[in-house]
């Protein structure tokens, strides 16, 4: 039979068809029988979504347990991020932003369309699951949004916790703030326990940033079963993992003292802005007094009791996300950078407060001593100027003067500190430079021993190390940047400037107060603590505690410490140890102070910062016999140290000494007092009202 007959062809087609049906049947049998369980698991997995439930952050408490940063529940408008990937055009985005902003504003949550559009733009380049569009909105908006899904696709209202600041802006620089996590921050933390997500908030500054690992809670997890359209079918209850709140952080600061220091700083700067600059170099003009910082700490252990920086900011502005305009305003130089914590970031010439360091270096090295250049008790003339013996130039280039060339008469170390004789320190500084057995770097080495030129190690971000140069680092700086620093050779004049805290020396207010604390306690340099403990909020057990941390020990026998302390006491009060009594630079400021119960040692400083007006500085500690408080104040463009920084310190110390520190008020308490005052002011006079009632 011919193989090309119709019967053969039909037979061949039948065989092919049978083979195809056999293959199809085999595949169906494989899928439905052999791998049925596997595909059922895949189908189930594809229909279950994991929803993360944010955990409340831990609270931040003061040393007395008062809540400085807490949490409150608010309504948050969120949008499903998938909506942006499903044909949400620029036109749709603009119309959506305007509609939502209009409705939010109508319910009392004033919102700009540009702010919503800005958040949508950020979300478009970052794969968020949920986009937070507005925070702390009226619950009535829930029904409105639910009834209009076509106008607000993927939008819903959820309950979340946000940060709350009971004391407002008080301690803002210490506390810091939180903000949306960046991609870099996310990648650095994505593998950590608790799992960060791209829509999380994270500490950005202050304690919020430094203690992020403790404050952040562990997110909860809910597993939601959905159908093919994404509609929720049920929640898998047995798979629920509740969120765990973050740990509480207990700070060393006392909110009452903190509020007092901040108020004194702000009010003193405001008062100085009404005064005239009377520095000898600049002449008379209105002081700018734009900014400043103050720190109070306990010399016995390094605990920070108060830390203030001005100008300040309100951390509540960052709740729910801050607008770009508002953030730019906080970083505007014309506003003096309110976000900067000048207590640890600001670096300043130490001015005459640095004479503590030069005095220590001179006694420690033997330059001041029985066999040294001068004895500690030896008097030397201060005619108001000093011409270097070793200088070969013109007399005008070799002569250094006191402020205004004012003479101090005969002074020893104690009196030189009390009346702030620059000439006395010029004379010492030249000996370091030219005398055999001494070196220009001796003063810089003493400064480093007191903590200058290095970070203190305080648990706050962005701390500056300051600057202390010696001949070697001076030359190295010039080699690395000859255009900015063409001179590479250290001269005697550099040692002269360093001896009185001018020239190439920059210190932070925290470094300044820490150096005086080391003198106060007899030579122990602590790393300042801002926190004392981390506490589990559920069990109230300490997760971690922070005790004193020693950075170094200074050699400080009585023969070194006593004359320096006596000189500093003489700067603020009558002290027989200074010899012939003369008024110290802060004597008038502290007139009438209760020294009997709280003796004070301190030093004024006036930093020259041409073409700006002088910066005012003061560093002090007390009670001298058993120091429990050390304080440093720096005020920019505020005049002499005795005109601004010293009076502020006196006010704070007097409140401490007389146990009259006012109680810090929360925002709620302030609002209540204002309401009561307003009601009293508007109330009718009671006797008149009674008389009117009787006559009627």
PDB file of N, CA, C and O in Angstrom, residues 393-422:
ATOM      1  N   UNK A 393      62.383  92.590  65.669  1.00  0.00           N
ATOM      2  CA  UNK A 393      61.685  93.483  64.747  1.00  0.00           C
ATOM      3  C   UNK A 393      61.472  94.856  65.337  1.00  0.00           C
ATOM      4  O   UNK A 393      62.085  95.248  66.338  1.00  0.00           O
ATOM      5  N   UNK A 394      60.558  95.596  64.709  1.00  0.00           N
ATOM      6  CA  UNK A 394      60.221  96.913  65.212  1.00  0.00           C
ATOM      7  C   UNK A 394      59.497  96.774  66.552  1.00  0.00           C
ATOM      8  O   UNK A 394      58.836  95.776  66.826  1.00  0.00           O
ATOM      9  N   UNK A 395      59.620  97.823  67.379  1.00  0.00           N
ATOM     10  CA  UNK A 395      59.047  97.756  68.717  1.00  0.00           C
ATOM     11  C   UNK A 395      57.542  97.527  68.675  1.00  0.00           C
ATOM     12  O   UNK A 395      56.992  96.796  69.508  1.00  0.00           O
ATOM     13  N   UNK A 396      56.856  98.117  67.675  1.00  0.00           N
ATOM     14  CA  UNK A 396      55.406  97.952  67.576  1.00  0.00           C
ATOM     15  C   UNK A 396      55.018  96.504  67.306  1.00  0.00           C
ATOM     16  O   UNK A 396      53.944  96.063  67.700  1.00  0.00           O
ATOM     17  N   UNK A 397      55.896  95.762  66.640  1.00  0.00           N
ATOM     18  CA  UNK A 397      55.628  94.365  66.341  1.00  0.00           C
ATOM     19  C   UNK A 397      56.037  93.448  67.493  1.00  0.00           C
ATOM     20  O   UNK A 397      55.655  92.278  67.521  1.00  0.00           O
ATOM     21  N   UNK A 398      56.812  93.983  68.413  1.00  0.00           N
ATOM     22  CA  UNK A 398      57.327  93.172  69.513  1.00  0.00           C
ATOM     23  C   UNK A 398      56.636  93.461  70.837  1.00  0.00           C
ATOM     24  O   UNK A 398      56.975  92.860  71.858  1.00  0.00           O
ATOM     25  N   UNK A 399      55.679  94.365  70.829  1.00  0.00           N
ATOM     26  CA  UNK A 399      55.019  94.778  72.067  1.00  0.00           C
ATOM     27  C   UNK A 399      53.584  94.272  72.098  1.00  0.00           C
ATOM     28  O   UNK A 399      52.829  94.441  71.137  1.00  0.00           O
ATOM     29  N   UNK A 400      53.234  93.657  73.211  1.00  0.00           N
ATOM     30  CA  UNK A 400      51.885  93.143  73.430  1.00  0.00           C
ATOM     31  C   UNK A 400      51.301  93.850  74.648  1.00  0.00           C
ATOM     32  O   UNK A 400      52.018  94.138  75.612  1.00  0.00           O
ATOM     33  N   UNK A 401      49.993  94.115  74.612  1.00  0.00           N
ATOM     34  CA  UNK A 401      49.384  94.938  75.651  1.00  0.00           C
ATOM     35  C   UNK A 401      48.190  94.254  76.306  1.00  0.00           C
ATOM     36  O   UNK A 401      47.600  93.319  75.771  1.00  0.00           O
ATOM     37  N   UNK A 402      47.851  94.763  77.491  1.00  0.00           N
ATOM     38  CA  UNK A 402      46.571  94.419  78.103  1.00  0.00           C
ATOM     39  C   UNK A 402      45.455  95.110  77.321  1.00  0.00           C
ATOM     40  O   UNK A 402      45.706  95.982  76.485  1.00  0.00           O
ATOM     41  N   UNK A 403      44.214  94.752  77.603  1.00  0.00           N
ATOM     42  CA  UNK A 403      43.083  95.437  76.978  1.00  0.00           C
ATOM     43  C   UNK A 403      43.146  96.909  77.350  1.00  0.00           C
ATOM     44  O   UNK A 403      43.175  97.273  78.530  1.00  0.00           O
ATOM     45  N   UNK A 404      43.215  97.766  76.334  1.00  0.00           N
ATOM     46  CA  UNK A 404      43.282  99.198  76.574  1.00  0.00           C
ATOM     47  C   UNK A 404      44.580  99.643  77.208  1.00  0.00           C
ATOM     48  O   UNK A 404      44.663 100.770  77.716  1.00  0.00           O
ATOM     49  N   UNK A 405      45.597  98.776  77.221  1.00  0.00           N
ATOM     50  CA  UNK A 405      46.891  99.057  77.841  1.00  0.00           C
ATOM     51  C   UNK A 405      46.759  99.397  79.320  1.00  0.00           C
ATOM     52  O   UNK A 405      47.605 100.083  79.890  1.00  0.00           O
ATOM     53  N   UNK A 406      45.690  98.899  79.950  1.00  0.00           N
ATOM     54  CA  UNK A 406      45.470  99.194  81.366  1.00  0.00           C
ATOM     55  C   UNK A 406      46.492  98.461  82.218  1.00  0.00           C
ATOM     56  O   UNK A 406      46.624  97.234  82.117  1.00  0.00           O
ATOM     57  N   UNK A 407      47.233  99.175  83.086  1.00  0.00           N
ATOM     58  CA  UNK A 407      48.223  98.510  83.952  1.00  0.00           C
ATOM     59  C   UNK A 407      47.546  97.783  85.111  1.00  0.00           C
ATOM     60  O   UNK A 407      46.485  98.178  85.580  1.00  0.00           O
ATOM     61  N   UNK A 408      48.167  96.709  85.555  1.00  0.00           N
ATOM     62  CA  UNK A 408      47.642  95.949  86.687  1.00  0.00           C
ATOM     63  C   UNK A 408      48.502  96.095  87.926  1.00  0.00           C
ATOM     64  O   UNK A 408      48.179  95.527  88.977  1.00  0.00           O
ATOM     65  N   UNK A 409      49.633  96.841  87.810  1.00  0.00           N
ATOM     66  CA  UNK A 409      50.530  96.972  88.947  1.00  0.00           C
ATOM     67  C   UNK A 409      51.339  95.703  89.146  1.00  0.00           C
ATOM     68  O   UNK A 409      51.506  94.892  88.227  1.00  0.00           O
ATOM     69  N   UNK A 410      51.851  95.513  90.333  1.00  0.00           N
ATOM     70  CA  UNK A 410      52.628  94.317  90.634  1.00  0.00           C
ATOM     71  C   UNK A 410      51.680  93.137  90.866  1.00  0.00           C
ATOM     72  O   UNK A 410      50.741  93.237  91.661  1.00  0.00           O
ATOM     73  N   UNK A 411      51.957  92.033  90.181  1.00  0.00           N
ATOM     74  CA  UNK A 411      51.079  90.865  90.292  1.00  0.00           C
ATOM     75  C   UNK A 411      51.907  89.593  90.434  1.00  0.00           C
ATOM     76  O   UNK A 411      53.003  89.479  89.884  1.00  0.00           O
ATOM     77  N   UNK A 412      51.375  88.646  91.195  1.00  0.00           N
ATOM     78  CA  UNK A 412      51.887  87.287  91.185  1.00  0.00           C
ATOM     79  C   UNK A 412      50.872  86.435  90.434  1.00  0.00           C
ATOM     80  O   UNK A 412      49.923  86.953  89.839  1.00  0.00           O
ATOM     81  N   UNK A 413      51.027  85.113  90.466  1.00  0.00           N
ATOM     82  CA  UNK A 413      50.116  84.249  89.710  1.00  0.00           C
ATOM     83  C   UNK A 413      48.669  84.455  90.142  1.00  0.00           C
ATOM     84  O   UNK A 413      47.765  84.577  89.311  1.00  0.00           O
ATOM     85  N   UNK A 414      48.449  84.501  91.472  1.00  0.00           N
ATOM     86  CA  UNK A 414      47.075  84.620  91.960  1.00  0.00           C
ATOM     87  C   UNK A 414      46.425  85.918  91.500  1.00  0.00           C
ATOM     88  O   UNK A 414      45.288  85.917  91.004  1.00  0.00           O
ATOM     89  N   UNK A 415      47.130  87.005  91.670  1.00  0.00           N
ATOM     90  CA  UNK A 415      46.575  88.290  91.255  1.00  0.00           C
ATOM     91  C   UNK A 415      46.457  88.382  89.741  1.00  0.00           C
ATOM     92  O   UNK A 415      45.516  88.992  89.215  1.00  0.00           O
ATOM     93  N   UNK A 416      47.389  87.769  89.021  1.00  0.00           N
ATOM     94  CA  UNK A 416      47.324  87.795  87.554  1.00  0.00           C
ATOM     95  C   UNK A 416      46.056  87.119  87.062  1.00  0.00           C
ATOM     96  O   UNK A 416      45.430  87.566  86.093  1.00  0.00           O
ATOM     97  N   UNK A 417      45.662  86.041  87.744  1.00  0.00           N
ATOM     98  CA  UNK A 417      44.405  85.380  87.393  1.00  0.00           C
ATOM     99  C   UNK A 417      43.209  86.231  87.804  1.00  0.00           C
ATOM    100  O   UNK A 417      42.246  86.391  87.045  1.00  0.00           O
ATOM    101  N   UNK A 418      43.260  86.792  89.004  1.00  0.00           N
ATOM    102  CA  UNK A 418      42.119  87.541  89.526  1.00  0.00           C
ATOM    103  C   UNK A 418      41.823  88.776  88.690  1.00  0.00           C
ATOM    104  O   UNK A 418      40.662  89.054  88.367  1.00  0.00           O
ATOM    105  N   UNK A 419      42.863  89.532  88.326  1.00  0.00           N
ATOM    106  CA  UNK A 419      42.647  90.776  87.569  1.00  0.00           C
ATOM    107  C   UNK A 419      42.839  90.563  86.077  1.00  0.00           C
ATOM    108  O   UNK A 419      42.688  91.495  85.291  1.00  0.00           O
ATOM    109  N   UNK A 420      43.181  89.323  85.675  1.00  0.00           N
ATOM    110  CA  UNK A 420      43.387  88.946  84.269  1.00  0.00           C
ATOM    111  C   UNK A 420      44.469  89.775  83.601  1.00  0.00           C
ATOM    112  O   UNK A 420      44.262  90.439  82.572  1.00  0.00           O
ATOM    113  N   UNK A 421      45.656  89.698  84.178  1.00  0.00           N
ATOM    114  CA  UNK A 421      46.816  90.395  83.622  1.00  0.00           C
ATOM    115  C   UNK A 421      47.375  89.618  82.428  1.00  0.00           C
ATOM    116  O   UNK A 421      47.965  88.547  82.590  1.00  0.00           O
ATOM    117  N   UNK A 422      47.201  90.159  81.239  1.00  0.00           N
ATOM    118  CA  UNK A 422      47.786  89.527  80.056  1.00  0.00           C
ATOM    119  C   UNK A 422      49.304  89.619  80.094  1.00  0.00           C
ATOM    120  O   UNK A 422      50.006  88.677  79.695  1.00  0.00           O
TER     121      UNK A 422
END
